[in-house]
Amino acid sequence: MSVDTETCKHQIVYFGVTNVNYNQRTIGSVDVWRCAICKKRFCEEKQLGIDSIVDYVGMPKIDPDEKWAVLVRKLFKGKDRWKLVRLKQNGTIKVENPDDKVIELPVKNFAVDDPNHASFLIDDHINKAIEI
Ligand SMILES: [Zn+2]
């Protein structure tokens, strides 16, 4: 019997980490938790040097048809270069850039389709590093 991820009273356990590297230096990471019952995954963005407190009550939400991903903004540097996002299989994603402009990017098959951006699915990079 499968468990409905939307009605499950999640029991969240630490699952792994995805490191974000820039010029072969780790500049941040995404912590990944998973519900032991329904296997739904929860992610939290961590910028190096900025403390964040884990708060299970405030676990970021994700819809059943979305996947966690690291969005790479090729036009920006350092911590502005990446952001944790949720991607649908197809459609668009609205992203607020560091310059406060909101842009809309096309998404195809859980990947952004734009020359100035790239994306990496967290599911494919658990306990691995992403070079951005
Ligand atoms: Zn659950």
Short mmCIF file of N, CA, C and O and ligand atoms in Angstrom, two decimals:
data_model
loop_
_atom_site.label_atom_id
_atom_site.label_comp_id
_atom_site.label_asym_id
_atom_site.label_seq_id
_atom_site.Cartn_x
_atom_site.Cartn_y
_atom_site.Cartn_z
N MET A 1 0.84 -1.19 0.00
CA MET A 1 0.00 0.00 0.00
C MET A 1 0.88 1.24 0.00
O MET A 1 1.79 1.36 0.80
N SER A 2 0.63 2.15 -0.89
CA SER A 2 1.44 3.36 -0.93
C SER A 2 0.82 4.43 -0.04
O SER A 2 -0.39 4.45 0.18
N VAL A 3 1.68 5.30 0.45
CA VAL A 3 1.24 6.35 1.36
C VAL A 3 1.08 7.64 0.56
O VAL A 3 1.94 8.01 -0.22
N ASP A 4 -0.03 8.31 0.78
CA ASP A 4 -0.27 9.61 0.13
C ASP A 4 0.67 10.65 0.74
O ASP A 4 0.62 10.92 1.94
N THR A 5 1.54 11.23 -0.08
CA THR A 5 2.52 12.19 0.45
C THR A 5 1.85 13.45 0.98
O THR A 5 2.46 14.19 1.73
N GLU A 6 0.62 13.70 0.58
CA GLU A 6 -0.03 14.95 1.01
C GLU A 6 -0.74 14.79 2.36
O GLU A 6 -0.99 15.76 3.05
N THR A 7 -1.10 13.59 2.73
CA THR A 7 -1.77 13.40 4.01
C THR A 7 -0.85 12.74 5.03
O THR A 7 -1.18 12.66 6.21
N CYS A 8 0.31 12.29 4.61
CA CYS A 8 1.27 11.64 5.48
C CYS A 8 1.71 12.59 6.59
O CYS A 8 1.97 13.76 6.34
N LYS A 9 1.78 12.09 7.83
CA LYS A 9 2.39 12.88 8.90
C LYS A 9 3.87 12.55 8.89
O LYS A 9 4.32 11.60 9.52
N HIS A 10 4.62 13.33 8.12
CA HIS A 10 6.00 12.97 7.79
C HIS A 10 6.87 12.69 9.02
O HIS A 10 6.80 13.38 10.02
N GLN A 11 7.69 11.66 8.89
CA GLN A 11 8.78 11.41 9.84
C GLN A 11 10.07 11.65 9.09
O GLN A 11 10.55 10.79 8.34
N ILE A 12 10.62 12.84 9.30
CA ILE A 12 11.70 13.27 8.44
C ILE A 12 13.06 12.89 9.01
O ILE A 12 13.35 13.16 10.18
N VAL A 13 13.85 12.27 8.19
CA VAL A 13 15.21 11.88 8.58
C VAL A 13 16.20 12.44 7.55
O VAL A 13 15.87 12.61 6.38
N TYR A 14 17.40 12.68 8.04
CA TYR A 14 18.44 13.21 7.15
C TYR A 14 18.75 12.19 6.06
O TYR A 14 18.85 11.00 6.32
N PHE A 15 18.88 12.66 4.83
CA PHE A 15 19.08 11.73 3.71
C PHE A 15 20.43 11.92 3.05
O PHE A 15 21.08 10.97 2.63
N GLY A 16 20.89 13.16 2.91
CA GLY A 16 22.18 13.37 2.26
C GLY A 16 22.40 14.83 1.96
O GLY A 16 21.65 15.70 2.41
N VAL A 17 23.44 15.09 1.20
CA VAL A 17 23.79 16.48 0.90
C VAL A 17 24.29 16.57 -0.54
O VAL A 17 24.87 15.62 -1.07
N THR A 18 23.99 17.67 -1.17
CA THR A 18 24.55 17.98 -2.48
C THR A 18 25.40 19.24 -2.32
O THR A 18 24.89 20.28 -1.92
N ASN A 19 26.68 19.12 -2.60
CA ASN A 19 27.55 20.29 -2.51
C ASN A 19 27.51 21.09 -3.79
O ASN A 19 27.39 20.53 -4.89
N VAL A 20 27.61 22.40 -3.65
CA VAL A 20 27.65 23.28 -4.81
C VAL A 20 29.05 23.88 -4.88
O VAL A 20 29.48 24.59 -3.96
N ASN A 21 29.76 23.56 -5.94
CA ASN A 21 31.14 24.02 -6.10
C ASN A 21 31.24 25.06 -7.20
O ASN A 21 30.56 24.97 -8.22
N TYR A 22 32.11 26.03 -6.96
CA TYR A 22 32.38 27.06 -7.96
C TYR A 22 33.89 27.21 -8.04
O TYR A 22 34.54 27.43 -7.01
N ASN A 23 34.45 27.05 -9.21
CA ASN A 23 35.91 27.00 -9.37
C ASN A 23 36.53 25.99 -8.41
O ASN A 23 37.53 26.26 -7.76
N GLN A 24 35.91 24.84 -8.29
CA GLN A 24 36.37 23.72 -7.47
C GLN A 24 36.41 24.03 -5.98
O GLN A 24 37.07 23.35 -5.21
N ARG A 25 35.69 25.06 -5.58
CA ARG A 25 35.58 25.40 -4.17
C ARG A 25 34.11 25.27 -3.78
O ARG A 25 33.24 25.72 -4.51
N THR A 26 33.85 24.67 -2.62
CA THR A 26 32.46 24.53 -2.18
C THR A 26 31.96 25.87 -1.66
O THR A 26 32.53 26.43 -0.74
N ILE A 27 30.91 26.40 -2.30
CA ILE A 27 30.37 27.70 -1.88
C ILE A 27 29.02 27.55 -1.19
O ILE A 27 28.49 28.50 -0.63
N GLY A 28 28.48 26.35 -1.22
CA GLY A 28 27.20 26.14 -0.56
C GLY A 28 26.79 24.68 -0.68
O GLY A 28 27.53 23.86 -1.22
N SER A 29 25.61 24.37 -0.15
CA SER A 29 25.14 23.00 -0.23
C SER A 29 23.62 22.96 -0.11
O SER A 29 23.00 23.95 0.28
N VAL A 30 23.09 21.83 -0.48
CA VAL A 30 21.65 21.59 -0.29
C VAL A 30 21.52 20.37 0.60
O VAL A 30 21.99 19.28 0.24
N ASP A 31 20.95 20.56 1.78
CA ASP A 31 20.68 19.43 2.66
C ASP A 31 19.40 18.75 2.22
O ASP A 31 18.42 19.42 1.91
N VAL A 32 19.43 17.44 2.21
CA VAL A 32 18.26 16.68 1.76
C VAL A 32 17.75 15.81 2.90
O VAL A 32 18.51 15.05 3.50
N TRP A 33 16.47 15.96 3.20
CA TRP A 33 15.81 15.09 4.16
C TRP A 33 14.77 14.26 3.43
O TRP A 33 14.32 14.64 2.35
N ARG A 34 14.41 13.14 4.04
CA ARG A 34 13.40 12.30 3.41
C ARG A 34 12.44 11.79 4.48
O ARG A 34 12.86 11.48 5.60
N CYS A 35 11.19 11.71 4.13
CA CYS A 35 10.21 11.13 5.04
C CYS A 35 10.38 9.61 5.03
O CYS A 35 10.41 8.99 3.96
N ALA A 36 10.51 9.03 6.21
CA ALA A 36 10.72 7.59 6.31
C ALA A 36 9.49 6.81 5.88
O ALA A 36 9.58 5.62 5.56
N ILE A 37 8.34 7.44 5.87
CA ILE A 37 7.10 6.73 5.55
C ILE A 37 6.76 6.84 4.06
O ILE A 37 6.66 5.84 3.36
N CYS A 38 6.62 8.07 3.57
CA CYS A 38 6.16 8.24 2.19
C CYS A 38 7.31 8.53 1.21
O CYS A 38 7.09 8.61 0.00
N LYS A 39 8.54 8.70 1.73
CA LYS A 39 9.75 8.89 0.91
C LYS A 39 9.83 10.25 0.22
O LYS A 39 10.69 10.48 -0.61
N LYS A 40 8.89 11.13 0.54
CA LYS A 40 8.97 12.47 -0.03
C LYS A 40 10.25 13.17 0.44
O LYS A 40 10.67 12.98 1.57
N ARG A 41 10.84 13.96 -0.47
CA ARG A 41 12.10 14.61 -0.13
C ARG A 41 11.92 16.09 0.13
O ARG A 41 11.10 16.75 -0.50
N PHE A 42 12.70 16.58 1.07
CA PHE A 42 12.67 17.99 1.45
C PHE A 42 14.10 18.51 1.39
O PHE A 42 15.03 17.83 1.79
N CYS A 43 14.24 19.72 0.87
CA CYS A 43 15.59 20.26 0.69
C CYS A 43 15.70 21.63 1.32
O CYS A 43 14.74 22.38 1.41
N GLU A 44 16.92 21.95 1.74
CA GLU A 44 17.19 23.27 2.28
C GLU A 44 18.50 23.79 1.72
O GLU A 44 19.52 23.09 1.74
N GLU A 45 18.43 25.02 1.22
CA GLU A 45 19.61 25.66 0.66
C GLU A 45 20.49 26.22 1.77
O GLU A 45 20.00 26.84 2.69
N LYS A 46 21.79 25.96 1.67
CA LYS A 46 22.72 26.51 2.66
C LYS A 46 23.85 27.22 1.95
O LYS A 46 24.58 26.60 1.18
N GLN A 47 23.95 28.50 2.20
CA GLN A 47 25.07 29.27 1.66
C GLN A 47 26.20 29.19 2.67
O GLN A 47 25.98 29.33 3.86
N LEU A 48 27.40 28.94 2.20
CA LEU A 48 28.53 28.80 3.09
C LEU A 48 28.69 30.06 3.95
O LEU A 48 28.65 31.18 3.44
N GLY A 49 28.86 29.85 5.26
CA GLY A 49 29.08 30.97 6.15
C GLY A 49 27.80 31.58 6.70
O GLY A 49 27.85 32.47 7.53
N ILE A 50 26.66 31.10 6.23
CA ILE A 50 25.39 31.61 6.76
C ILE A 50 24.71 30.47 7.52
O ILE A 50 24.38 29.44 6.94
N ASP A 51 24.54 30.64 8.83
CA ASP A 51 23.94 29.59 9.64
C ASP A 51 22.46 29.48 9.35
O ASP A 51 21.77 30.47 9.18
N SER A 52 21.98 28.27 9.27
CA SER A 52 20.54 28.11 9.19
C SER A 52 20.14 27.05 10.19
O SER A 52 20.85 26.09 10.43
N ILE A 53 19.01 27.27 10.82
CA ILE A 53 18.55 26.35 11.84
C ILE A 53 17.51 25.42 11.22
O ILE A 53 16.58 25.87 10.56
N VAL A 54 17.72 24.16 11.43
CA VAL A 54 16.78 23.19 10.88
C VAL A 54 15.48 23.23 11.65
O VAL A 54 15.46 23.14 12.87
N ASP A 55 14.41 23.42 10.94
CA ASP A 55 13.11 23.53 11.58
C ASP A 55 12.14 22.62 10.83
O ASP A 55 11.65 22.93 9.77
N TYR A 56 11.89 21.46 11.39
CA TYR A 56 11.05 20.49 10.69
C TYR A 56 9.65 21.00 10.46
O TYR A 56 9.01 20.66 9.48
N VAL A 57 9.16 21.85 11.38
CA VAL A 57 7.82 22.40 11.22
C VAL A 57 7.77 23.25 9.95
O VAL A 57 6.79 23.25 9.23
N GLY A 58 8.88 23.93 9.69
CA GLY A 58 8.91 24.81 8.53
C GLY A 58 9.54 24.19 7.31
O GLY A 58 10.05 24.90 6.47
N MET A 59 9.53 22.87 7.24
CA MET A 59 10.12 22.20 6.08
C MET A 59 9.54 22.77 4.79
O MET A 59 8.31 22.84 4.64
N PRO A 60 10.40 23.15 3.88
CA PRO A 60 9.89 23.71 2.63
C PRO A 60 8.97 22.73 1.91
O PRO A 60 9.22 21.53 1.89
N LYS A 61 7.92 23.27 1.35
CA LYS A 61 6.93 22.42 0.70
C LYS A 61 7.27 22.20 -0.76
O LYS A 61 7.85 23.06 -1.41
N ILE A 62 6.89 21.06 -1.24
CA ILE A 62 7.05 20.78 -2.67
C ILE A 62 5.85 19.97 -3.13
O ILE A 62 5.36 19.10 -2.41
N ASP A 63 5.35 20.32 -4.30
CA ASP A 63 4.18 19.62 -4.82
C ASP A 63 4.59 18.24 -5.35
O ASP A 63 5.73 18.04 -5.73
N PRO A 64 3.63 17.31 -5.40
CA PRO A 64 3.95 15.95 -5.85
C PRO A 64 4.50 15.91 -7.28
O PRO A 64 5.24 14.99 -7.63
N ASP A 65 4.15 16.91 -8.10
CA ASP A 65 4.61 16.88 -9.49
C ASP A 65 5.86 17.73 -9.70
O ASP A 65 6.24 18.01 -10.83
N GLU A 66 6.51 18.12 -8.61
CA GLU A 66 7.72 18.93 -8.73
C GLU A 66 8.94 18.16 -8.25
O GLU A 66 8.84 17.25 -7.44
N LYS A 67 10.10 18.59 -8.74
CA LYS A 67 11.37 18.02 -8.27
C LYS A 67 12.29 19.16 -7.81
O LYS A 67 12.30 20.23 -8.41
N TRP A 68 13.09 18.87 -6.80
CA TRP A 68 14.07 19.84 -6.32
C TRP A 68 15.21 19.95 -7.32
O TRP A 68 15.67 18.94 -7.87
N ALA A 69 15.71 21.17 -7.51
CA ALA A 69 16.83 21.36 -8.43
C ALA A 69 17.65 22.56 -8.02
O ALA A 69 17.16 23.47 -7.34
N VAL A 70 18.91 22.54 -8.42
CA VAL A 70 19.76 23.72 -8.29
C VAL A 70 19.72 24.46 -9.61
O VAL A 70 20.03 23.90 -10.66
N LEU A 71 19.29 25.73 -9.54
CA LEU A 71 19.29 26.58 -10.72
C LEU A 71 20.61 27.35 -10.76
O LEU A 71 21.01 27.95 -9.77
N VAL A 72 21.26 27.32 -11.90
CA VAL A 72 22.52 28.06 -12.07
C VAL A 72 22.25 29.27 -12.94
O VAL A 72 21.71 29.16 -14.04
N ARG A 73 22.62 30.44 -12.41
CA ARG A 73 22.48 31.68 -13.18
C ARG A 73 23.87 32.02 -13.71
O ARG A 73 24.73 32.51 -12.98
N LYS A 74 24.06 31.77 -14.98
CA LYS A 74 25.41 31.89 -15.55
C LYS A 74 25.91 33.33 -15.58
O LYS A 74 27.10 33.57 -15.72
N LEU A 75 24.99 34.31 -15.49
CA LEU A 75 25.40 35.71 -15.58
C LEU A 75 25.83 36.27 -14.22
O LEU A 75 26.28 37.40 -14.13
N PHE A 76 25.68 35.48 -13.16
CA PHE A 76 26.01 35.98 -11.82
C PHE A 76 27.14 35.16 -11.22
O PHE A 76 27.42 34.05 -11.64
N LYS A 77 27.79 35.75 -10.21
CA LYS A 77 28.94 35.10 -9.60
C LYS A 77 28.69 34.81 -8.13
O LYS A 77 27.83 35.43 -7.50
N GLY A 78 29.51 33.91 -7.59
CA GLY A 78 29.47 33.64 -6.16
C GLY A 78 28.13 33.10 -5.71
O GLY A 78 27.52 32.29 -6.41
N LYS A 79 27.65 33.58 -4.55
CA LYS A 79 26.43 33.01 -3.99
C LYS A 79 25.20 33.34 -4.82
O LYS A 79 24.18 32.66 -4.74
N ASP A 80 25.29 34.40 -5.63
CA ASP A 80 24.16 34.76 -6.49
C ASP A 80 24.04 33.83 -7.70
O ASP A 80 23.08 33.91 -8.45
N ARG A 81 25.04 33.01 -7.89
CA ARG A 81 25.08 32.18 -9.08
C ARG A 81 24.13 30.99 -9.00
O ARG A 81 23.76 30.40 -10.01
N TRP A 82 23.70 30.62 -7.80
CA TRP A 82 22.84 29.44 -7.70
C TRP A 82 21.69 29.66 -6.72
O TRP A 82 21.76 30.53 -5.87
N LYS A 83 20.69 28.82 -6.87
CA LYS A 83 19.49 28.93 -6.04
C LYS A 83 18.77 27.60 -6.07
O LYS A 83 18.72 26.94 -7.10
N LEU A 84 18.24 27.22 -4.92
CA LEU A 84 17.42 26.01 -4.85
C LEU A 84 16.03 26.31 -5.39
O LEU A 84 15.40 27.28 -4.95
N VAL A 85 15.55 25.52 -6.33
CA VAL A 85 14.23 25.75 -6.92
C VAL A 85 13.46 24.44 -7.02
O VAL A 85 14.00 23.36 -6.77
N ARG A 86 12.20 24.58 -7.38
CA ARG A 86 11.35 23.41 -7.64
C ARG A 86 10.95 23.45 -9.11
O ARG A 86 10.43 24.46 -9.56
N LEU A 87 11.18 22.37 -9.81
CA LEU A 87 10.85 22.35 -11.23
C LEU A 87 9.72 21.38 -11.51
O LEU A 87 9.70 20.27 -10.99
N LYS A 88 8.79 21.83 -12.34
CA LYS A 88 7.79 20.90 -12.88
C LYS A 88 8.36 20.26 -14.14
O LYS A 88 9.36 20.71 -14.67
N GLN A 89 7.70 19.20 -14.59
CA GLN A 89 8.24 18.49 -15.76
C GLN A 89 8.29 19.40 -16.98
O GLN A 89 9.28 19.44 -17.70
N ASN A 90 7.20 20.15 -17.20
CA ASN A 90 7.15 21.07 -18.32
C ASN A 90 6.41 22.33 -17.91
O ASN A 90 5.59 22.30 -17.01
N GLY A 91 6.73 23.42 -18.58
CA GLY A 91 6.05 24.67 -18.28
C GLY A 91 7.06 25.79 -18.16
O GLY A 91 7.99 25.89 -18.96
N THR A 92 6.88 26.63 -17.14
CA THR A 92 7.81 27.73 -16.91
C THR A 92 8.09 27.84 -15.42
O THR A 92 7.35 27.31 -14.60
N ILE A 93 9.17 28.52 -15.09
CA ILE A 93 9.47 28.83 -13.70
C ILE A 93 9.78 30.31 -13.60
O ILE A 93 10.48 30.86 -14.46
N LYS A 94 9.22 30.94 -12.56
CA LYS A 94 9.51 32.36 -12.31
C LYS A 94 10.64 32.43 -11.30
O LYS A 94 10.57 31.80 -10.25
N VAL A 95 11.65 33.21 -11.60
CA VAL A 95 12.81 33.32 -10.72
C VAL A 95 13.10 34.78 -10.45
O VAL A 95 13.15 35.59 -11.38
N GLU A 96 13.29 35.09 -9.17
CA GLU A 96 13.70 36.44 -8.82
C GLU A 96 15.22 36.48 -8.81
O GLU A 96 15.87 35.75 -8.06
N ASN A 97 15.79 37.32 -9.63
CA ASN A 97 17.23 37.40 -9.74
C ASN A 97 17.81 38.35 -8.71
O ASN A 97 17.09 39.17 -8.15
N PRO A 98 19.13 38.27 -8.46
CA PRO A 98 19.74 39.17 -7.48
C PRO A 98 19.54 40.65 -7.83
O PRO A 98 19.60 41.50 -6.96
N ASP A 99 19.32 40.97 -9.08
CA ASP A 99 19.09 42.37 -9.45
C ASP A 99 17.61 42.75 -9.35
O ASP A 99 17.19 43.78 -9.89
N ASP A 100 16.82 41.90 -8.65
CA ASP A 100 15.40 42.14 -8.37
C ASP A 100 14.49 42.01 -9.59
O ASP A 100 13.30 42.28 -9.51
N LYS A 101 15.05 41.62 -10.71
CA LYS A 101 14.19 41.38 -11.87
C LYS A 101 13.63 39.97 -11.78
O LYS A 101 14.35 39.03 -11.49
N VAL A 102 12.33 39.86 -12.01
CA VAL A 102 11.73 38.54 -12.06
C VAL A 102 11.69 38.08 -13.51
O VAL A 102 11.17 38.78 -14.38
N ILE A 103 12.27 36.93 -13.76
CA ILE A 103 12.29 36.43 -15.12
C ILE A 103 11.55 35.09 -15.16
O ILE A 103 11.42 34.40 -14.15
N GLU A 104 11.08 34.76 -16.32
CA GLU A 104 10.36 33.51 -16.50
C GLU A 104 11.14 32.64 -17.47
O GLU A 104 11.49 33.08 -18.57
N LEU A 105 11.45 31.43 -17.03
CA LEU A 105 12.26 30.53 -17.86
C LEU A 105 11.43 29.33 -18.29
O LEU A 105 10.67 28.78 -17.49
N PRO A 106 11.61 28.90 -19.53
CA PRO A 106 10.92 27.68 -19.95
C PRO A 106 11.54 26.44 -19.30
O PRO A 106 12.75 26.39 -19.08
N VAL A 107 10.71 25.47 -18.98
CA VAL A 107 11.17 24.21 -18.37
C VAL A 107 10.72 23.06 -19.26
O VAL A 107 9.56 22.97 -19.63
N LYS A 108 11.69 22.22 -19.61
CA LYS A 108 11.38 21.03 -20.41
C LYS A 108 11.97 19.81 -19.75
O LYS A 108 13.18 19.75 -19.52
N ASN A 109 11.13 18.85 -19.44
CA ASN A 109 11.57 17.60 -18.85
C ASN A 109 12.44 17.82 -17.60
O ASN A 109 13.56 17.30 -17.51
N PHE A 110 11.94 18.61 -16.67
CA PHE A 110 12.59 18.91 -15.39
C PHE A 110 13.94 19.60 -15.55
O PHE A 110 14.84 19.41 -14.74
N ALA A 111 14.10 20.40 -16.62
CA ALA A 111 15.34 21.16 -16.79
C ALA A 111 15.00 22.52 -17.39
O ALA A 111 14.12 22.61 -18.25
N VAL A 112 15.70 23.57 -16.93
CA VAL A 112 15.46 24.88 -17.53
C VAL A 112 16.07 24.90 -18.92
O VAL A 112 17.13 24.34 -19.17
N ASP A 113 15.37 25.56 -19.83
CA ASP A 113 15.78 25.60 -21.22
C ASP A 113 16.08 27.06 -21.57
O ASP A 113 15.23 27.77 -22.10
N ASP A 114 17.29 27.50 -21.22
CA ASP A 114 17.65 28.90 -21.41
C ASP A 114 19.18 28.99 -21.50
O ASP A 114 19.88 28.38 -20.69
N PRO A 115 19.71 29.77 -22.46
CA PRO A 115 21.17 29.81 -22.63
C PRO A 115 21.91 30.41 -21.43
O PRO A 115 23.07 30.07 -21.21
N ASN A 116 21.25 31.25 -20.64
CA ASN A 116 21.92 31.89 -19.51
C ASN A 116 21.71 31.17 -18.18
O ASN A 116 22.12 31.66 -17.13
N HIS A 117 21.05 30.02 -18.25
CA HIS A 117 20.77 29.27 -17.03
C HIS A 117 21.01 27.78 -17.27
O HIS A 117 20.99 27.31 -18.40
N ALA A 118 21.24 27.07 -16.17
CA ALA A 118 21.31 25.62 -16.23
C ALA A 118 20.64 25.10 -14.97
O ALA A 118 20.37 25.85 -14.04
N SER A 119 20.35 23.80 -14.94
CA SER A 119 19.75 23.24 -13.74
C SER A 119 20.24 21.82 -13.53
O SER A 119 20.56 21.11 -14.48
N PHE A 120 20.32 21.45 -12.25
CA PHE A 120 20.73 20.10 -11.87
C PHE A 120 19.70 19.55 -10.90
O PHE A 120 19.40 20.20 -9.90
N LEU A 121 19.18 18.36 -11.17
CA LEU A 121 18.21 17.77 -10.25
C LEU A 121 18.93 17.23 -9.02
O LEU A 121 19.93 16.52 -9.13
N ILE A 122 18.39 17.57 -7.85
CA ILE A 122 18.98 17.08 -6.60
C ILE A 122 18.95 15.55 -6.56
O ILE A 122 19.91 14.92 -6.12
N ASP A 123 17.86 14.96 -7.04
CA ASP A 123 17.73 13.50 -7.00
C ASP A 123 18.92 12.80 -7.66
O ASP A 123 19.27 11.69 -7.28
N ASP A 124 19.52 13.44 -8.64
CA ASP A 124 20.63 12.82 -9.37
C ASP A 124 21.98 13.13 -8.72
O ASP A 124 23.01 12.65 -9.20
N HIS A 125 21.98 13.94 -7.68
CA HIS A 125 23.26 14.41 -7.12
C HIS A 125 23.31 14.31 -5.60
O HIS A 125 23.95 15.12 -4.94
N ILE A 126 22.64 13.31 -5.03
CA ILE A 126 22.70 13.12 -3.58
C ILE A 126 24.11 12.64 -3.22
O ILE A 126 24.62 11.70 -3.83
N ASN A 127 24.70 13.31 -2.25
CA ASN A 127 26.07 13.01 -1.82
C ASN A 127 27.08 13.13 -2.95
O ASN A 127 28.06 12.39 -3.02
N LYS A 128 26.83 14.08 -3.83
CA LYS A 128 27.76 14.42 -4.90
C LYS A 128 27.89 15.92 -4.95
O LYS A 128 27.15 16.64 -4.28
N ALA A 129 28.82 16.38 -5.75
CA ALA A 129 28.99 17.83 -5.92
C ALA A 129 28.53 18.25 -7.30
O ALA A 129 28.64 17.51 -8.27
N ILE A 130 27.98 19.46 -7.34
CA ILE A 130 27.60 20.07 -8.62
C ILE A 130 28.60 21.19 -8.89
O ILE A 130 28.81 22.05 -8.03
N GLU A 131 29.21 21.19 -10.03
CA GLU A 131 30.13 22.28 -10.41
C GLU A 131 29.34 23.29 -11.22
O GLU A 131 28.81 22.96 -12.28
N ILE A 132 29.24 24.51 -10.70
CA ILE A 132 28.38 25.49 -11.38
C ILE A 132 29.18 26.55 -12.13
O ILE A 132 30.08 27.03 -11.87
ZN ZN B 1 5.67 11.41 4.64
#
